[in-house]
PDB file of C-alpha atoms and ligand atoms in Angstrom:
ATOM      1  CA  UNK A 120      51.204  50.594 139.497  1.00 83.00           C
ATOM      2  CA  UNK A 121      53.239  51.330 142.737  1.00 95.00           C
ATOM      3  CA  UNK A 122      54.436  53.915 144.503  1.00 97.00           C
ATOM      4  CA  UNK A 123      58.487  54.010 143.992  1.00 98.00           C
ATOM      5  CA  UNK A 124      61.047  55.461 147.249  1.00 98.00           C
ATOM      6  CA  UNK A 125      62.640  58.304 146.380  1.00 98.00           C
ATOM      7  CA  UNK A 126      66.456  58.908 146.680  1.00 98.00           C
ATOM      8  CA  UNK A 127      67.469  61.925 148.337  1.00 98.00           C
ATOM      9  CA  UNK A 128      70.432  63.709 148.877  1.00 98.00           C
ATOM     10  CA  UNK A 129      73.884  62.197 149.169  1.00 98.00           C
ATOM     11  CA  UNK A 130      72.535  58.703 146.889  1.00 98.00           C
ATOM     12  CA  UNK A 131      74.807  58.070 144.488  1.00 98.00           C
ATOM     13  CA  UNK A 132      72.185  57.127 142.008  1.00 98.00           C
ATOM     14  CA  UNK A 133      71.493  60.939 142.209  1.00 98.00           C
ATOM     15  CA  UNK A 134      74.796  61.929 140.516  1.00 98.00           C
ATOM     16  CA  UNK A 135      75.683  59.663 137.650  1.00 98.00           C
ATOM     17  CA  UNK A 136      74.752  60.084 134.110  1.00 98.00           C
ATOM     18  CA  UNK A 137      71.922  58.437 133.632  1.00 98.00           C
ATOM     19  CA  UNK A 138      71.676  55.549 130.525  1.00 98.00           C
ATOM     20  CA  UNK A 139      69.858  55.978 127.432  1.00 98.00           C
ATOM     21  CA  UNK A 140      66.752  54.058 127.239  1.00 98.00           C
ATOM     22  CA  UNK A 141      66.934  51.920 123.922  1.00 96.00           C
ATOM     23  CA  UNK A 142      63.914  49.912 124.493  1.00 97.00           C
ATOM     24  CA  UNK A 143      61.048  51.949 125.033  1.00 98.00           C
ATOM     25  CA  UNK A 144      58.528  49.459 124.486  1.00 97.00           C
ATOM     26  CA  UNK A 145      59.667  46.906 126.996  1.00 98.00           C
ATOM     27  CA  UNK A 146      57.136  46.042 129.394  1.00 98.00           C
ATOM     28  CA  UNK A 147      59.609  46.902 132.526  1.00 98.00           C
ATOM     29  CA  UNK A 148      60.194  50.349 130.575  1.00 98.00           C
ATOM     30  CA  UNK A 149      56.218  51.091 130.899  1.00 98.00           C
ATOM     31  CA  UNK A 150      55.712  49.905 134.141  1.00 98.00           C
ATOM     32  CA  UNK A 151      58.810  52.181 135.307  1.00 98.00           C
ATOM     33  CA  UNK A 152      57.035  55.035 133.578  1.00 98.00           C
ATOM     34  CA  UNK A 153      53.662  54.421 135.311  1.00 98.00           C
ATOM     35  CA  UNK A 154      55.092  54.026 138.647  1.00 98.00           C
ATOM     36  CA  UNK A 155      57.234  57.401 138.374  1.00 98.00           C
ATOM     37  CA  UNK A 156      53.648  59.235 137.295  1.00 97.00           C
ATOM     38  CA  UNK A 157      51.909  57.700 140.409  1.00 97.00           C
ATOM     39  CA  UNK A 158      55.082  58.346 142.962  1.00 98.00           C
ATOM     40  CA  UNK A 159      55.213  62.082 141.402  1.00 97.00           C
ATOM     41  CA  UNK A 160      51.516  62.233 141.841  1.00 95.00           C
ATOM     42  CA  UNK A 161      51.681  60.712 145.135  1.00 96.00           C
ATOM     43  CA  UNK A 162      54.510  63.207 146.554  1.00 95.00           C
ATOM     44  CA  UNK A 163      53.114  66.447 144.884  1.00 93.00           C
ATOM     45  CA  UNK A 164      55.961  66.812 142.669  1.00 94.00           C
ATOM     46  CA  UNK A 165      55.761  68.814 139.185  1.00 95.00           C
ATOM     47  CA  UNK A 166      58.419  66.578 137.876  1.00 97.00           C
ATOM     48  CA  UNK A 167      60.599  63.591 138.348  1.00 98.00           C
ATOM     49  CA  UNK A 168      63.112  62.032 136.649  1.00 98.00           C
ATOM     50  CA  UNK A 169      64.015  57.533 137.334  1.00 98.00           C
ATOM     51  CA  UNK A 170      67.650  58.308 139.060  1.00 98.00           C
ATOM     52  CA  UNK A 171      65.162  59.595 141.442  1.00 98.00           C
ATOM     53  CA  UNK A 172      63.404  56.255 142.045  1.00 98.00           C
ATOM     54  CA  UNK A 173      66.772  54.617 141.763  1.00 98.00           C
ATOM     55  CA  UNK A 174      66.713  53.965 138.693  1.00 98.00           C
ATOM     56  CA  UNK A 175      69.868  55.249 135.951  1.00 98.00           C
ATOM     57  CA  UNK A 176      67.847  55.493 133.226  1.00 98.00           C
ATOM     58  CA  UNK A 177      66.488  59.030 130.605  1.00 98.00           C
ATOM     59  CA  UNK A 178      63.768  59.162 131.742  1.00 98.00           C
ATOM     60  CA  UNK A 179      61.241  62.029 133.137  1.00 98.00           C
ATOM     61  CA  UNK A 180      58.018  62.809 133.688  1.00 98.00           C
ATOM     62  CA  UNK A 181      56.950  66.160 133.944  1.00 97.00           C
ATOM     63  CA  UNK A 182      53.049  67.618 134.934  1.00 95.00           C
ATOM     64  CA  UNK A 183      52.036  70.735 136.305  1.00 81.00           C
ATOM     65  CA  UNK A 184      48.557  70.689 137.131  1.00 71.00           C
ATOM     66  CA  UNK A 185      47.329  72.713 139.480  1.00 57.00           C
ATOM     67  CA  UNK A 186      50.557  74.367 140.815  1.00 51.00           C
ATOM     68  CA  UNK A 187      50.987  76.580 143.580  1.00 60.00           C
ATOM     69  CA  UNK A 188      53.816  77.782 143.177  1.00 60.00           C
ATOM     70  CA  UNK A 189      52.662  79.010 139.505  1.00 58.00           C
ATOM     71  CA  UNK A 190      48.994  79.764 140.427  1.00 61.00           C
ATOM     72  CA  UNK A 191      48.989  82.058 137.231  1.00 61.00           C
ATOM     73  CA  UNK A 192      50.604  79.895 134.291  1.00 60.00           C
ATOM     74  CA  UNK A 193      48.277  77.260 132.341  1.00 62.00           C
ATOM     75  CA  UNK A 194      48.445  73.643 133.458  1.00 72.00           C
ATOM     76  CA  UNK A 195      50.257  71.148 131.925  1.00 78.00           C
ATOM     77  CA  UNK A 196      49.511  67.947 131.073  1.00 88.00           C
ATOM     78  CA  UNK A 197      51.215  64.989 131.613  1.00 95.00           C
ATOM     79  CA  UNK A 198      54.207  64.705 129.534  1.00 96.00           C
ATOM     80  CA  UNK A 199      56.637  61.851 129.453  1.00 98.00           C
ATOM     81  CA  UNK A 200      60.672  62.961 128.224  1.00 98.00           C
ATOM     82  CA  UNK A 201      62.340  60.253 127.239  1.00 98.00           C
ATOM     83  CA  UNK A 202      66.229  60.597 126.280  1.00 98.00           C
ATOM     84  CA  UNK A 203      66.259  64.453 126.320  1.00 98.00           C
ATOM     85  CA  UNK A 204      68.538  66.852 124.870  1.00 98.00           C
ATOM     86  CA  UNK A 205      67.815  70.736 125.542  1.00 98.00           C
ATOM     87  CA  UNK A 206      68.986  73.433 123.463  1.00 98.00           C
ATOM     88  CA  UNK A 207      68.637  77.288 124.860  1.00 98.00           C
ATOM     89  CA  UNK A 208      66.931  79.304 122.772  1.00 98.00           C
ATOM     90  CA  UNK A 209      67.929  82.646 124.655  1.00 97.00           C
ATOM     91  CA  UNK A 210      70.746  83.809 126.574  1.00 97.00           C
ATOM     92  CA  UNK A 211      68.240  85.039 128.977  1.00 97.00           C
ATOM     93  CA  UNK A 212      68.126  83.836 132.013  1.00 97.00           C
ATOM     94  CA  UNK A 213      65.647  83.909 135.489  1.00 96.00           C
ATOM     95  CA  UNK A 214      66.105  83.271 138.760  1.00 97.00           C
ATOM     96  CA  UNK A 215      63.089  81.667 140.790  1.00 96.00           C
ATOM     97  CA  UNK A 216      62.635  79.438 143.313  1.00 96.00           C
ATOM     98  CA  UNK A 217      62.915  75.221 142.946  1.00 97.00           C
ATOM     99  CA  UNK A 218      62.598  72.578 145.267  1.00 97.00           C
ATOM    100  CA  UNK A 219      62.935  69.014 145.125  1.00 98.00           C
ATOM    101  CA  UNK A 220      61.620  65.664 146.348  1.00 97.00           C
ATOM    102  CA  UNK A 221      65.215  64.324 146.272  1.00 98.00           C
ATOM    103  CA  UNK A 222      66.024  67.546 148.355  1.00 98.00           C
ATOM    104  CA  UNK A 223      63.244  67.826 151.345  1.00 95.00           C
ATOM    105  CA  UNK A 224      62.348  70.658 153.158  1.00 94.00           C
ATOM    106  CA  UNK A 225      64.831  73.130 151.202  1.00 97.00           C
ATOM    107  CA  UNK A 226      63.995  75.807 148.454  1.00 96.00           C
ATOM    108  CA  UNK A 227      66.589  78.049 146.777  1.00 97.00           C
ATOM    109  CA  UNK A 228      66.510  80.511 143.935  1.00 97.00           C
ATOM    110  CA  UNK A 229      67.773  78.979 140.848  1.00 98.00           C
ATOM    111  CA  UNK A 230      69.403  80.493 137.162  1.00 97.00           C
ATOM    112  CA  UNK A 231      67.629  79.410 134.384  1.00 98.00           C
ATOM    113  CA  UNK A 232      67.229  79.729 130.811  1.00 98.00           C
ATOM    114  CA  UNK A 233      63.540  81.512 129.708  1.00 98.00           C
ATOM    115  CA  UNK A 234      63.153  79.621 126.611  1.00 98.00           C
ATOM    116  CA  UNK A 235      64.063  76.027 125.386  1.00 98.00           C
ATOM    117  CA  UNK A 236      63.843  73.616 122.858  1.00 98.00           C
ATOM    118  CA  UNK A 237      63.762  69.692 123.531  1.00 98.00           C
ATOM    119  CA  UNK A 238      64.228  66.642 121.502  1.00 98.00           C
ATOM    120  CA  UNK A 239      63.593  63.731 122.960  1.00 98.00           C
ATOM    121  CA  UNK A 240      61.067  60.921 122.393  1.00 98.00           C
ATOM    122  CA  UNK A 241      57.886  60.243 124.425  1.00 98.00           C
ATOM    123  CA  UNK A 242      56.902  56.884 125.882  1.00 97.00           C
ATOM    124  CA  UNK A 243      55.806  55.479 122.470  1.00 97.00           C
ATOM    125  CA  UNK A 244      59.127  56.000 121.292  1.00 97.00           C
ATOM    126  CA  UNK A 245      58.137  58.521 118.955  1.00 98.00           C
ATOM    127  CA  UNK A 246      60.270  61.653 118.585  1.00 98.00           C
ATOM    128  CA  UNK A 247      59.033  64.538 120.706  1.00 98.00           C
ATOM    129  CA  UNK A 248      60.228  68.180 120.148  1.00 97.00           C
ATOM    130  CA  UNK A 249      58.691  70.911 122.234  1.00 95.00           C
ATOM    131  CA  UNK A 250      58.889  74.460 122.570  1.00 96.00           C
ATOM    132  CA  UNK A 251      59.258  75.615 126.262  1.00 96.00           C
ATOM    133  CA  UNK A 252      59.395  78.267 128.307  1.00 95.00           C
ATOM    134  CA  UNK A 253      59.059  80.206 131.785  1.00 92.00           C
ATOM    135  CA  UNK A 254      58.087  77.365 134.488  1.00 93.00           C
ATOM    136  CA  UNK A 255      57.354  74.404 132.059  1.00 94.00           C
ATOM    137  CA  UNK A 256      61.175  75.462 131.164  1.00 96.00           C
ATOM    138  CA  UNK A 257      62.475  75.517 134.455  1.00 97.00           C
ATOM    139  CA  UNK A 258      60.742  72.157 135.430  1.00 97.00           C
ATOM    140  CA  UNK A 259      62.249  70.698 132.303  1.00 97.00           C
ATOM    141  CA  UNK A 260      65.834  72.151 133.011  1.00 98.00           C
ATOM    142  CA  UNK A 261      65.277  70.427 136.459  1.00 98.00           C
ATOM    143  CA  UNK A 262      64.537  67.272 135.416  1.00 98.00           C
ATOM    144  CA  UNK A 263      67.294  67.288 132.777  1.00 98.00           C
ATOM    145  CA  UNK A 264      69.674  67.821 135.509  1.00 98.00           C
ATOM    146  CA  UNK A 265      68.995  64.684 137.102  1.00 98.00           C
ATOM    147  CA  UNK A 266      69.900  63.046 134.252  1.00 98.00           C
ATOM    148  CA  UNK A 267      73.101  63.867 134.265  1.00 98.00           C
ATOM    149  CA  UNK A 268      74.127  63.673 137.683  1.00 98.00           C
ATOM    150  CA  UNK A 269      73.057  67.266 138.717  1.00 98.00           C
ATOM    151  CA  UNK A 270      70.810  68.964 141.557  1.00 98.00           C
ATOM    152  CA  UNK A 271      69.680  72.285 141.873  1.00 98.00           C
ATOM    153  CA  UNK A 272      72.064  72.976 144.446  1.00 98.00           C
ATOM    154  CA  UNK A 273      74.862  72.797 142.067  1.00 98.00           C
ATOM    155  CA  UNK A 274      72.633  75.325 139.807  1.00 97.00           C
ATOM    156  CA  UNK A 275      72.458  78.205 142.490  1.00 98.00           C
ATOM    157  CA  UNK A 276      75.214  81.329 142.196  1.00 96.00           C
ATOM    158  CA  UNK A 277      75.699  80.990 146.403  1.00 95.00           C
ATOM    159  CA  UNK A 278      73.257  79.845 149.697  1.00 97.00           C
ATOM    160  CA  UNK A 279      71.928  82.875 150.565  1.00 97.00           C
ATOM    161  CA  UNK A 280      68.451  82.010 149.629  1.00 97.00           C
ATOM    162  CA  UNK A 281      68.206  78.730 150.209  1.00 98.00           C
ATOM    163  CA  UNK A 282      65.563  77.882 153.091  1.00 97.00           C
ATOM    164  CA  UNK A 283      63.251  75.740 154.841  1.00 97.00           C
ATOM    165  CA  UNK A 284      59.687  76.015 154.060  1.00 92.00           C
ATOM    166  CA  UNK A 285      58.367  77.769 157.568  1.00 95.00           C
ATOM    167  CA  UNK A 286      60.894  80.306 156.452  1.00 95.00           C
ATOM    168  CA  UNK A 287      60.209  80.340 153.291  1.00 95.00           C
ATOM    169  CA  UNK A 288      56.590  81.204 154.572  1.00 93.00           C
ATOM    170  CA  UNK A 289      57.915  83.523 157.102  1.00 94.00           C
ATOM    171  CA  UNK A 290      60.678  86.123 155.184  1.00 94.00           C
ATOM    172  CA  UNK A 291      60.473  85.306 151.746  1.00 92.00           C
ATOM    173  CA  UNK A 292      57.088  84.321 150.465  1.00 87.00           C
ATOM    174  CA  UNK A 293      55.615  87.554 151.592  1.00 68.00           C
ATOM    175  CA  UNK A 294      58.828  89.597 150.287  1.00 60.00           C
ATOM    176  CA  UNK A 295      58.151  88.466 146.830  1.00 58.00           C
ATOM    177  CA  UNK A 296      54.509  89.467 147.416  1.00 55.00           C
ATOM    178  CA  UNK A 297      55.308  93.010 148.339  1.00 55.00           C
ATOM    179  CA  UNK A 298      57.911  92.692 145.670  1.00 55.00           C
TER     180      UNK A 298
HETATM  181 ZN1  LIG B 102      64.553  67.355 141.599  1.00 66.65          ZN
END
């Protein structure tokens, strides 16, 4: 296992479509997906997706243990999306906050669907379809986007909220507290 670099902002990799993955079980397919769990466990991330680590492949691994920025939803466990395709299962939509590792030191509020559906297949190769929705939704809307060339940025209606973290801490963390 090794800890991967990340690309960030303004790396190409970052906006292509990614490939499909066609060989799942190929050993350099595995190690790839261990090394993205260890990098996103190593930077604190609740997801990341291999453009991320430079690689233009479907791939994303997604696990929300113990996050703070969703202190009250269950944790998730490790899950491994591997050729994705998301279908809405609501027009509804919610704005919250996102960040990214490709993206330091900026947050913005973000648009998205409440409630998904994904097919995909896991790192067996086996065909995964999940129900998702609120955060685990958002993270997997977030990750999806990297697969096709997109970043949160492009996601949010205009700039007005997006923000470093001290500020983040100073004017709006506590705004949404007081609500
Ligand atoms: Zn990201």
């Amino acid at each position: 296992m090794a800890i991967l670099k990340v690309a960030v902002l303004g790396n190409p990799v970052l906006r292509v479509l990614a490939e499909p993955v066609r060989n799942i079980q190929a050993p350099e397919v595995q190690r790839l997906i261990d090394d993205m769990i260890e990098t996103m466990r190593e930077y604190r991330g609740v997801g990341l997706a291999a453009p991320q680590v430079h690689r233009s492949l479907q791939i994303a691994v997604i696990e929300e243990e113990k996050n703070p920025d969703a202190p009250k939803e269950a944790s998730r466990p490790l899950t491994v999306v591997i050729n994705p395709r998301i279908v809405p299962l609501t027009d509804q939509m919610e704005e919250d906050w996102e960040g990214c590792l490709s993206i330091p030191e900026l947050r913005g509020k973000v648009h998205r669907f409440k409630e998904i559906e994904v097919e995909a297949q896991d790192r067996r190769g086996k065909p995964l379809h999940l129900k998702a929705s609120e955060f685990f939704a958002r993270v997997i809307q977030h990750e999806h986007d990297h697969l096709i060339g997109t970043l949160f940025l492009d996601r949010m209606k205009n700039f007005e909220t997006l923000t470093f973290p001290a500020e983040f801490t100073r004017f709006w963390a506590r705004h949404e507290e007081e609500g």
